Coordinates of C-alpha atoms in Angstrom, one line a residue:
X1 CA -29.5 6.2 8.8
X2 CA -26.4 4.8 10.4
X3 CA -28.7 2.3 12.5
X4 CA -30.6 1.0 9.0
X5 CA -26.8 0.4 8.1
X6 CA -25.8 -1.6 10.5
X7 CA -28.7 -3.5 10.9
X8 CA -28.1 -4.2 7.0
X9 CA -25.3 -6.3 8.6
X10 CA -26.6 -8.0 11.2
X11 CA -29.8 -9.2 9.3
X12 CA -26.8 -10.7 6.1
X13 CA -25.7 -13.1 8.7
X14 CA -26.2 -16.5 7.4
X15 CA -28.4 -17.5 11.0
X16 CA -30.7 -14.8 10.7
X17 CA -31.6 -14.9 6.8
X18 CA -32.2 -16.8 4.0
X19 CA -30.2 -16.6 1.0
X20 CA -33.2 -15.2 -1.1
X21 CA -34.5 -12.9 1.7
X22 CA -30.8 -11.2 2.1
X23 CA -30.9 -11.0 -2.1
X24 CA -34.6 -9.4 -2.0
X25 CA -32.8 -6.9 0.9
X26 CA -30.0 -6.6 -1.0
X27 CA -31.9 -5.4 -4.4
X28 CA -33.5 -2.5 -2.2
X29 CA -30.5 -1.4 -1.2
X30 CA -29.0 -1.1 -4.6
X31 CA -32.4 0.7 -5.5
X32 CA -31.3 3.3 -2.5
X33 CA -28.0 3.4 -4.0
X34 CA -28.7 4.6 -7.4
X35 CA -31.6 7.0 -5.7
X36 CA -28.8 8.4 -3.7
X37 CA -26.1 8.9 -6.2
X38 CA -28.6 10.6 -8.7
X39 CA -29.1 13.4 -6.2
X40 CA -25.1 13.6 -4.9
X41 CA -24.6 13.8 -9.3
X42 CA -25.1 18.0 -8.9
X43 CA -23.1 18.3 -5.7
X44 CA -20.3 16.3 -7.2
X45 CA -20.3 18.2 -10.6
X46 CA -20.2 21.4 -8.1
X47 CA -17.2 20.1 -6.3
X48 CA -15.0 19.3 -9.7
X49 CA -15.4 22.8 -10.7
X50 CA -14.1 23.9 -7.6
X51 CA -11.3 21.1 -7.4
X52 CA -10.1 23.0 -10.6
X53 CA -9.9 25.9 -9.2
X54 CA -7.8 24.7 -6.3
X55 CA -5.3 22.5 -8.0
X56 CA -4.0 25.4 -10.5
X57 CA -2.9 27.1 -7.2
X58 CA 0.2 24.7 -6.3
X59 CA 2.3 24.1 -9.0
X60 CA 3.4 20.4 -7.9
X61 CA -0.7 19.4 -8.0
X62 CA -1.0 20.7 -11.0
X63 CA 1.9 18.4 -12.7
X64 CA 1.1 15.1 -10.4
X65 CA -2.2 15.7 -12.3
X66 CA -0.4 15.8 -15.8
X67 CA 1.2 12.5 -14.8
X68 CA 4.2 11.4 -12.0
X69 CA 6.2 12.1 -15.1
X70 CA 5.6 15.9 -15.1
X71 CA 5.9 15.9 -11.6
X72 CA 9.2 14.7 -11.3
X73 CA 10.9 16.4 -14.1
X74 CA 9.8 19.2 -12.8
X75 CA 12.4 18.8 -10.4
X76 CA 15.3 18.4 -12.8
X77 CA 15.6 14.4 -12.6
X78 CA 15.3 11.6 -15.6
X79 CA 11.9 9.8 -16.0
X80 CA 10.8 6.7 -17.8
X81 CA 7.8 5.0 -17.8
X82 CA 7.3 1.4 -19.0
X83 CA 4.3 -1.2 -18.8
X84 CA 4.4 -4.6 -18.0
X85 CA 2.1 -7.4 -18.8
X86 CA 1.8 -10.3 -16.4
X87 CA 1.5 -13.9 -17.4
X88 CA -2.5 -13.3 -16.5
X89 CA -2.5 -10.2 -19.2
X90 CA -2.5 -7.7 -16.4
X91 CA -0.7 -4.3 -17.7
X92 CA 1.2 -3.1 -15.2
X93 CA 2.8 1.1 -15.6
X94 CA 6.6 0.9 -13.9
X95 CA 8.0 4.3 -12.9
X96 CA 11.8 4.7 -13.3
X97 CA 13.9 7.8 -11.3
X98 CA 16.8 7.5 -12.8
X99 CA 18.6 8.2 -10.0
X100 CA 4.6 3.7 -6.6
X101 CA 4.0 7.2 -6.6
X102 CA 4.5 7.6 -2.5
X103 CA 8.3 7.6 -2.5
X104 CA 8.4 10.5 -4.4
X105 CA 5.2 12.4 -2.9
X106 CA 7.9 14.7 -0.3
X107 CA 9.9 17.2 -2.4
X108 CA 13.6 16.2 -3.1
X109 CA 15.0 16.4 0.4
X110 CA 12.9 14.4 2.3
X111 CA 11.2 11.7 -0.1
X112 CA 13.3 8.8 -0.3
X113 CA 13.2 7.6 -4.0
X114 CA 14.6 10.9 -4.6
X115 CA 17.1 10.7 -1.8
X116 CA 18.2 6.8 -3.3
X117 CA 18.1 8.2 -7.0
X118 CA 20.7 11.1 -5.5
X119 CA 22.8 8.5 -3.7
X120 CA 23.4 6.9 -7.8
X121 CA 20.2 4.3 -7.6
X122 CA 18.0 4.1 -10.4
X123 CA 14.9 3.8 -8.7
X124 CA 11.8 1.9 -9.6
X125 CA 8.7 2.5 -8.6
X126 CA 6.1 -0.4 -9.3
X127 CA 2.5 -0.5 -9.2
X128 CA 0.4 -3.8 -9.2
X129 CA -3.1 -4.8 -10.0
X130 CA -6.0 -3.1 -8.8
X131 CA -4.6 0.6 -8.4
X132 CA -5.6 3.5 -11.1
X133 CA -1.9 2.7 -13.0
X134 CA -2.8 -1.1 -13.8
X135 CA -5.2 -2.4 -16.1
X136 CA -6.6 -5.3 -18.4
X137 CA -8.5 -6.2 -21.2
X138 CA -12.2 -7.2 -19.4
X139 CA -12.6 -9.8 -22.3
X140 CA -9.7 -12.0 -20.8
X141 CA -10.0 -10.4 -17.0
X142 CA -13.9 -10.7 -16.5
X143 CA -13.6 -11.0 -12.9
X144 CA -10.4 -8.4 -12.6
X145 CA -11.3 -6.5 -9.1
X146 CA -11.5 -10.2 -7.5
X147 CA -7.7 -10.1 -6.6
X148 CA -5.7 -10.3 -3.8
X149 CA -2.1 -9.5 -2.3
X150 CA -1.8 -13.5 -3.8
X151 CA -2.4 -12.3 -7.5
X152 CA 0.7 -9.8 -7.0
X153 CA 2.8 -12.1 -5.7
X154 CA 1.7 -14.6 -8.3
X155 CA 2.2 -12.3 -11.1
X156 CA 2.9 -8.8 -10.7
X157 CA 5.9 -8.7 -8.8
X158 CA 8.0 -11.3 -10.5
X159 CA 6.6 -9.7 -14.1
X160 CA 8.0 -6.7 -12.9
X161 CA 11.4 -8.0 -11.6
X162 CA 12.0 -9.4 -15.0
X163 CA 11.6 -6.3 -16.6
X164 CA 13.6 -4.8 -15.0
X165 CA 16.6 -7.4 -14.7
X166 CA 15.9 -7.3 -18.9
X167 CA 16.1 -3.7 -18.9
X168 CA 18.7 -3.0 -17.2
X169 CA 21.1 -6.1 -17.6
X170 CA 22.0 -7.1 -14.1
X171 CA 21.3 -10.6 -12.3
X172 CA 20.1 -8.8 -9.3
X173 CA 18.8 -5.7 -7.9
X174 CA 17.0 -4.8 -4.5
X175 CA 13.8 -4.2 -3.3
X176 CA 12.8 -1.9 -0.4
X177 CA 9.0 -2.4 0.6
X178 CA 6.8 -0.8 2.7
X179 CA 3.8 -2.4 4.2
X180 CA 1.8 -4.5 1.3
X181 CA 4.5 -3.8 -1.1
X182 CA 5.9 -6.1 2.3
X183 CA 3.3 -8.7 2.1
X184 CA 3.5 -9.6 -1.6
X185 CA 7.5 -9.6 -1.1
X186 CA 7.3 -12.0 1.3
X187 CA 4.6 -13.9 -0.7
X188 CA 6.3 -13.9 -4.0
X189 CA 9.9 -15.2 -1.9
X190 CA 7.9 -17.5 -0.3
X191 CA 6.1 -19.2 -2.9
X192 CA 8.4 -18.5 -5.7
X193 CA 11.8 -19.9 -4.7
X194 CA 13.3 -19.4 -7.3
X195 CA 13.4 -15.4 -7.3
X196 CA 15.3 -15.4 -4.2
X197 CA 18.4 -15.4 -5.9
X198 CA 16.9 -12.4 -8.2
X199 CA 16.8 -10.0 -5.1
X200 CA 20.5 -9.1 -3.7
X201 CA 18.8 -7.4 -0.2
X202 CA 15.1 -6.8 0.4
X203 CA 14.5 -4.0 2.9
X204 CA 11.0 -4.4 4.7
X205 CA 9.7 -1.3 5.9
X206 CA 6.8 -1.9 8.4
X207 CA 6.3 -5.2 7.1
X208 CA 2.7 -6.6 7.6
X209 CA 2.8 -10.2 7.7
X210 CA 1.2 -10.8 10.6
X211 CA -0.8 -7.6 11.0
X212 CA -1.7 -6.5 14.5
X213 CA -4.9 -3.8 14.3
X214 CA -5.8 -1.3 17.0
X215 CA -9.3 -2.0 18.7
X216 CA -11.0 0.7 16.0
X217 CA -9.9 -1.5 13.1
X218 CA -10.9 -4.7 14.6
X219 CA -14.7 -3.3 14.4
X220 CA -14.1 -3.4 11.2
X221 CA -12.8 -7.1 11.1
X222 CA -15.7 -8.3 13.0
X223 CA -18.5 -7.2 10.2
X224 CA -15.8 -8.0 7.0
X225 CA -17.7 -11.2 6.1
X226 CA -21.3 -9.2 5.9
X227 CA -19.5 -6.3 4.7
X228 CA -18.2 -7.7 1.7
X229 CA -21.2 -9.8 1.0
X230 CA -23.2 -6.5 0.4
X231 CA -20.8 -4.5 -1.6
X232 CA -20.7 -8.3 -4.0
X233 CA -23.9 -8.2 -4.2
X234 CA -24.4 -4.3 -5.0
X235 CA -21.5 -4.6 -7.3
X236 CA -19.0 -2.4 -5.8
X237 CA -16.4 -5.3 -5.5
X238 CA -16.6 -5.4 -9.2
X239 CA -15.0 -2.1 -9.1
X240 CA -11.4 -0.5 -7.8
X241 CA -11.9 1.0 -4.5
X242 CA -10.2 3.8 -2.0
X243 CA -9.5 5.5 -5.3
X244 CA -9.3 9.4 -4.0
X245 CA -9.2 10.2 -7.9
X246 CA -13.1 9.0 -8.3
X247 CA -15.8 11.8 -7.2
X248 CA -17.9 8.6 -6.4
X249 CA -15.4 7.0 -4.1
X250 CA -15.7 7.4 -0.8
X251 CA -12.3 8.0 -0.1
X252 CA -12.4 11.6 -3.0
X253 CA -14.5 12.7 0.3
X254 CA -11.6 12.8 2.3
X255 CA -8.5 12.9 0.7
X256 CA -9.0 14.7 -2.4
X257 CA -6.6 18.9 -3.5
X258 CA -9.9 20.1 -2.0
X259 CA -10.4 19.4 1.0
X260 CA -6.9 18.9 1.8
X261 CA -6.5 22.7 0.9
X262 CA -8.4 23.5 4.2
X263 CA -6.1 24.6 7.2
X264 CA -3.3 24.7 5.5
X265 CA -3.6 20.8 4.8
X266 CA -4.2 20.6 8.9
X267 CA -7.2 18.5 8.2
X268 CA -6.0 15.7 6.3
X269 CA -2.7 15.1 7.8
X270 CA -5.1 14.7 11.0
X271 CA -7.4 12.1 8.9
X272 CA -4.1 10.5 7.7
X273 CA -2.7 10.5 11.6
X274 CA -5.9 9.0 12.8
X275 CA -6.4 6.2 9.9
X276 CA -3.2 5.0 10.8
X277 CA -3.8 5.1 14.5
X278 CA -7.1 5.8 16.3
X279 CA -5.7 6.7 19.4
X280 CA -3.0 9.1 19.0
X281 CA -4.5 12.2 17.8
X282 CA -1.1 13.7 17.2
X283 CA -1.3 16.4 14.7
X284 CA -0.7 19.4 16.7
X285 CA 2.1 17.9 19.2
X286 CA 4.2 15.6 16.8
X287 CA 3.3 17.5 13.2
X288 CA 5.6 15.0 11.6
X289 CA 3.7 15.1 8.4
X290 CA 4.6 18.3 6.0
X291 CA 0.9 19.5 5.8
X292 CA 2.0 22.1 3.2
X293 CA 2.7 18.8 1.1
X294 CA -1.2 17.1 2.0
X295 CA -2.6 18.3 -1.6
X296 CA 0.0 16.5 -3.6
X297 CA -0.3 13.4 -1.0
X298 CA -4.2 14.0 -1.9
X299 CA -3.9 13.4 -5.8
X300 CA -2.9 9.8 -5.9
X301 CA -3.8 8.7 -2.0
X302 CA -5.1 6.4 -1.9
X303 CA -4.4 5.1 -5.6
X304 CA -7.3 2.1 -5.6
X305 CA -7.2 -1.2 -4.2
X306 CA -9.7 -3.9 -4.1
X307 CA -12.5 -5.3 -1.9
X308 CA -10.7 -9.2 -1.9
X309 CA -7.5 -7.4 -0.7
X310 CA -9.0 -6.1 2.4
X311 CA -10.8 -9.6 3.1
X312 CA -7.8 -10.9 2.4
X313 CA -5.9 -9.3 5.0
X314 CA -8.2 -10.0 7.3
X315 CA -8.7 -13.3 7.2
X316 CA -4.6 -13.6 7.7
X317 CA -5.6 -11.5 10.9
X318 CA -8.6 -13.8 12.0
X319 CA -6.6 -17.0 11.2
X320 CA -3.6 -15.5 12.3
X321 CA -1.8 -17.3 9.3
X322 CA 0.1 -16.3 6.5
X323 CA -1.9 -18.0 4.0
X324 CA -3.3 -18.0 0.7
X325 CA -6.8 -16.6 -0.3
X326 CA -9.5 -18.6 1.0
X327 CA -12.5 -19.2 -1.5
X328 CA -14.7 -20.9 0.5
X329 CA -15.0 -18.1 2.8
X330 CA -17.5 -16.1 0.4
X331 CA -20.6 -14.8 0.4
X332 CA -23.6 -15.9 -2.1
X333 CA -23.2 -13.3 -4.5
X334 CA -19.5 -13.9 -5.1
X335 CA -19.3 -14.4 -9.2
X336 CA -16.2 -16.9 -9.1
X337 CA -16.6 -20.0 -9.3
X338 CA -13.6 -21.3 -7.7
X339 CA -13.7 -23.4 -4.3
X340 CA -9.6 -24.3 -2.3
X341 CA -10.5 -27.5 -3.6
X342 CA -10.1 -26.2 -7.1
X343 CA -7.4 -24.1 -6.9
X344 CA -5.4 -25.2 -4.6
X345 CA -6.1 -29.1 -4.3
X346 CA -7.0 -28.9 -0.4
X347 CA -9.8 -27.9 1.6
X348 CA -8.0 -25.0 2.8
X349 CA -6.1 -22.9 1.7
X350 CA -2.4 -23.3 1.8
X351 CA 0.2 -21.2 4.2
X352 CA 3.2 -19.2 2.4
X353 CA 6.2 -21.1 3.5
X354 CA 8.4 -18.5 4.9
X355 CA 11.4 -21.4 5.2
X356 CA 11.8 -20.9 1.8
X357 CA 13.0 -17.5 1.7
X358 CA 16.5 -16.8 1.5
X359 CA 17.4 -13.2 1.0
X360 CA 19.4 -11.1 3.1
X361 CA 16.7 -9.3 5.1
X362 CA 16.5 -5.6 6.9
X363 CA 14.0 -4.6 8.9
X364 CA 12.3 -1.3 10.2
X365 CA 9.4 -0.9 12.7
X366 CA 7.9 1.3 15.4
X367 CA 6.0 0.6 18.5
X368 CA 3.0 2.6 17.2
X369 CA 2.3 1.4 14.4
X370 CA -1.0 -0.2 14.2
X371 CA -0.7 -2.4 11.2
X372 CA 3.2 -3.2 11.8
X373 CA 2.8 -3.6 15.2
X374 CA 5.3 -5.3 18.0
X375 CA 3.4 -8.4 18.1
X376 CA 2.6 -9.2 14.4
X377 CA 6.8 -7.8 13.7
X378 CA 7.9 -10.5 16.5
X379 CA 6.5 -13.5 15.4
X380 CA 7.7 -12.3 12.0
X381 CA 11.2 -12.7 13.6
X382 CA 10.9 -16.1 14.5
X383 CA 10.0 -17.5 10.7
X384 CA 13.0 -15.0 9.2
X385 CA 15.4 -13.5 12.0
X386 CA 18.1 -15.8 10.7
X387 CA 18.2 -13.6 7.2
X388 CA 18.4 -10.4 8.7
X389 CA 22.1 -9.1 8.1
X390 CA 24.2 -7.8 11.0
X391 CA 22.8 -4.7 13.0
X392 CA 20.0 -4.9 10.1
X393 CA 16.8 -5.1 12.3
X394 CA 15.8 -1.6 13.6
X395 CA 13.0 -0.5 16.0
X396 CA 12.3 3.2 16.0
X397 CA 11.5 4.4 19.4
X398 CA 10.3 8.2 18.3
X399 CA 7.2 8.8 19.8
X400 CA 4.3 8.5 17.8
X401 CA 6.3 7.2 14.4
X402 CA 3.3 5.7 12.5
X403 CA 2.4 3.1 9.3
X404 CA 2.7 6.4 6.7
X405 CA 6.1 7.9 8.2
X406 CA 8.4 5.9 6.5
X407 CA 7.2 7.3 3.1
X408 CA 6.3 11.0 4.2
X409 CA 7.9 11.8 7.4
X410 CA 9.5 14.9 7.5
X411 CA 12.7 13.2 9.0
X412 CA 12.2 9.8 7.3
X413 CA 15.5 9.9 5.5
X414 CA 17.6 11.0 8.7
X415 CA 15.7 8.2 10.9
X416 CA 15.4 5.5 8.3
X417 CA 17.0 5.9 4.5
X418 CA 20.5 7.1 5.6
X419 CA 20.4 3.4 7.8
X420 CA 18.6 1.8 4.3
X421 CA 22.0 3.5 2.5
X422 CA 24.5 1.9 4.7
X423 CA 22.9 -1.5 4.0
X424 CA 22.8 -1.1 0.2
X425 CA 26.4 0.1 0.0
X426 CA 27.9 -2.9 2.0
X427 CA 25.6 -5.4 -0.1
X428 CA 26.8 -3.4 -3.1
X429 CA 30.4 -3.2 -1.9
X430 CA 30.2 -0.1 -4.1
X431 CA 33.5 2.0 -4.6
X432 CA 32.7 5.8 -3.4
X433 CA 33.0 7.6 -6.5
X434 CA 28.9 8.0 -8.3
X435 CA 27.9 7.2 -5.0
X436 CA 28.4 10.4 -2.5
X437 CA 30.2 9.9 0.7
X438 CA 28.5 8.9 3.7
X439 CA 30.6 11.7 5.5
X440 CA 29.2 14.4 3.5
X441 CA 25.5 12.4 3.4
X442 CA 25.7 13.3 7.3
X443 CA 26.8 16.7 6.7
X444 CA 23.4 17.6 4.8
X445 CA 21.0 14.8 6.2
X446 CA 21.7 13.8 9.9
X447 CA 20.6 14.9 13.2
X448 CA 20.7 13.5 16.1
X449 CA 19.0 10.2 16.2
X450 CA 20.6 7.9 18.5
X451 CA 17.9 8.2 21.1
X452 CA 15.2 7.2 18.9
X453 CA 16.4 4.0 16.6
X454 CA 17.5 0.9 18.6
X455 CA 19.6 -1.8 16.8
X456 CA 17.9 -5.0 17.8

């Protein structure tokens, strides 16, 4: 079976088939599809049933279920949720701490939008197209799933930012991003000017801007192009994708209260450990991941993305630029009828111009982190090192600190957020009084880091 797969492939590629031969192929295989998922129906039903079951045993699935709302009163803090609707007609749910769902996934003391929402930060967490907490109206968004990191930074981000500046009253406010919430940052700043002087200090955590992959995920690279000509052609990129909340997704499979009740959770902190890096099979020897807490990670991880975002990334990493989507990469099935010529005036699609930002800038990353890694965070440096404020660029040296430890790490406040704190206060110049004192943040936070965070 997985040789008939991957000959599927091979045969798509435009010098070994016709366009009507890889159709006819392509029409059997969506027969086998719906053969396939007929017969996996029972199985699934099966597996719901026993899902149930599971959740009602931990008390924080059960209210992440219910909503992030539930879940996070349940710890005694404010909630507010608001939606907001893009220029495009995208609906867009915002999540307000008043103090995305992954910032709040670790219990009080260790997840950070708690952490900031103690410190006297109202905390927003955003969501953007394409994930289970967006939606539209498919008489206006026909072609909705065919988005990109370029649609968020287009539309969702500064939709969002307004909102929230409306809201609240301020000029400003900061944004603290981790990994694609890092890309459409830098996207939106770039080709946006104007919101620069919306964001008082944007903290990039892991950015990926110029993505470096391991060996295992370039595989993956190498067959994108064929790859995402099938699932257009099957229909699949018509749909949100990596969402561990449908039974039909792949990803329910592996990350779903289920199977992450196994071991104690032992199994999918390992699948989480190795999807961020292949090669360092660290669950036993570094268990920096709270497995006890890998059912709630499990309800809303992954929260849906889309196929174009993937291709997307990847064609940053083949071109190794920081550019716009590019639509004349795309295979025959591809619905839209848009060519760079189109949209963008030019045969090619045109690079974000990183000259235009101009936003103090701090930055976090770790020497094993496959997506952020040393070479993709250097050149980084060299388009925005000027922003970065003083003793703001931070490598962490800890052994084995990977792409999902800044959000669920054990010690990610003591290694990261009580440095993120320091930098908010001075751009704040708050006056200690609602915000604790740093003294007595170190009392209950800190241990000894110095050998493991290197001020660059």
């Amino acid at each position: 079976m997985i040789r008939v797969s991957l000959l599927v492939f091979v045969i798509l590629t435009p010098d070994n088939m016709t366009r009507s031969g890889s159709l006819k192929l392509l029409n059997t295989v969506r027969d086998v599809t719906k053969t396939v998922s007929n017969q996996l129906k029972s199985t699934i039903d099966k597996t719901v049933d026993r899902l149930s079951e599971v959740t009602s045993q931990d008390p924080d699935v059960s209210s992440i279920l219910k909503g992030p709302g539930e879940y996070v009163r349940s710890y005694g803090y404010d909630y507010h949720e608001f939606n907001v609707t893009t220029k495009d007609g995208v609906i867009l749910s915002v999540f307000r701490v008043s103090s995305g769902f992954d910032f709040i996934a670790n219990p009080p003391h260790q997840g950070p939008g708690f952490f900031l929402a103690n410190m006297g930060y109202d905390v927003y967490l955003p969501n953007t197209r394409g994930n289970k907490f967006s939606s539209c109206s498919e008489s206006t968004h026909k072609h909705f799933y065919y988005s990109s990191f370029m649609e968020m930074a287009e539309y969702d981000l500064p939709a969002i930012i307004d909102a929230i500046l409306s809201r609240t009253g301020f000029t400003k406010l900061h944004i603290i991003g981790h990994s694609r919430g890092t890309t459409v940052t830098f996207a939106m700043l770039a080709s946006k000017p104007e919101y620069n002087k919306k964001i008082r200090l944007f903290t990039a955590l892991a950015p990926v801007v110029y993505p470096d992959l391991s060996p295992a995920w370039s595989i993956l690279q190498s067959i994108m192009h064929e790859l995402k000509g099938v699932m257009d052609c099957i229909g699949y990129s018509r749909n949100r994708i990596f969402d561990s909340s449908k039974v039909n997704d792949l990803s329910f499979g592996l990350m779903n209260p289920l199977v992450c009740s196994i071991g104690g959770g032992v199994l999918c902190s390992a699948m989480l450990n190795v999807g961020m890096n292949p090669k360092l099979l660290r669950n036993v020897e570094h268990p920096r991941l709270n497995s006890s807490r890998a059912r709630v990670y499990a309800v809303n991880t992954p929260a849906g993305s889309t196929v174009q975002d993937f291709v997307h990334f990847f064609q940053v990493i083949q071109t190794e630029k920081f550019a716009k989507f590019d639509y004349d990469d795309k295979p025959a099935c591809y619905p839209v009828d848009k060519t760079n010529q189109i949209v963008y005036g030019q045969s090619t699609p045109p690079e974000y111009k990183l000259e235009n930002i101009n936003v103090p800038l701090v930055v976090f990353h770790s020497k094993d982190d496959t997506f952020a890694g040393p070479d993709g965070v250097a050149k980084l440096r060299q388009k925005v090192g000027k922003l970065v404020v003083n003793g703001g660029w931070y490598y962490i040296e800890k052994s084995k600190w990977l792409h999902l430890d800044y959000l669920w790490a054990m010690d990610a406040v003591q290694l990261v957020y009580l440095n993120v704190l320091r930098h908010l206060r001075e751009s704040d110049k708050l006056e200690d009084g609602h915000v604790r004192d740093l003294d007595e943040l170190f009392a209950l936070y800190q241990t000894d880091t110095k050998n493991y965070i290197s001020l660059i």
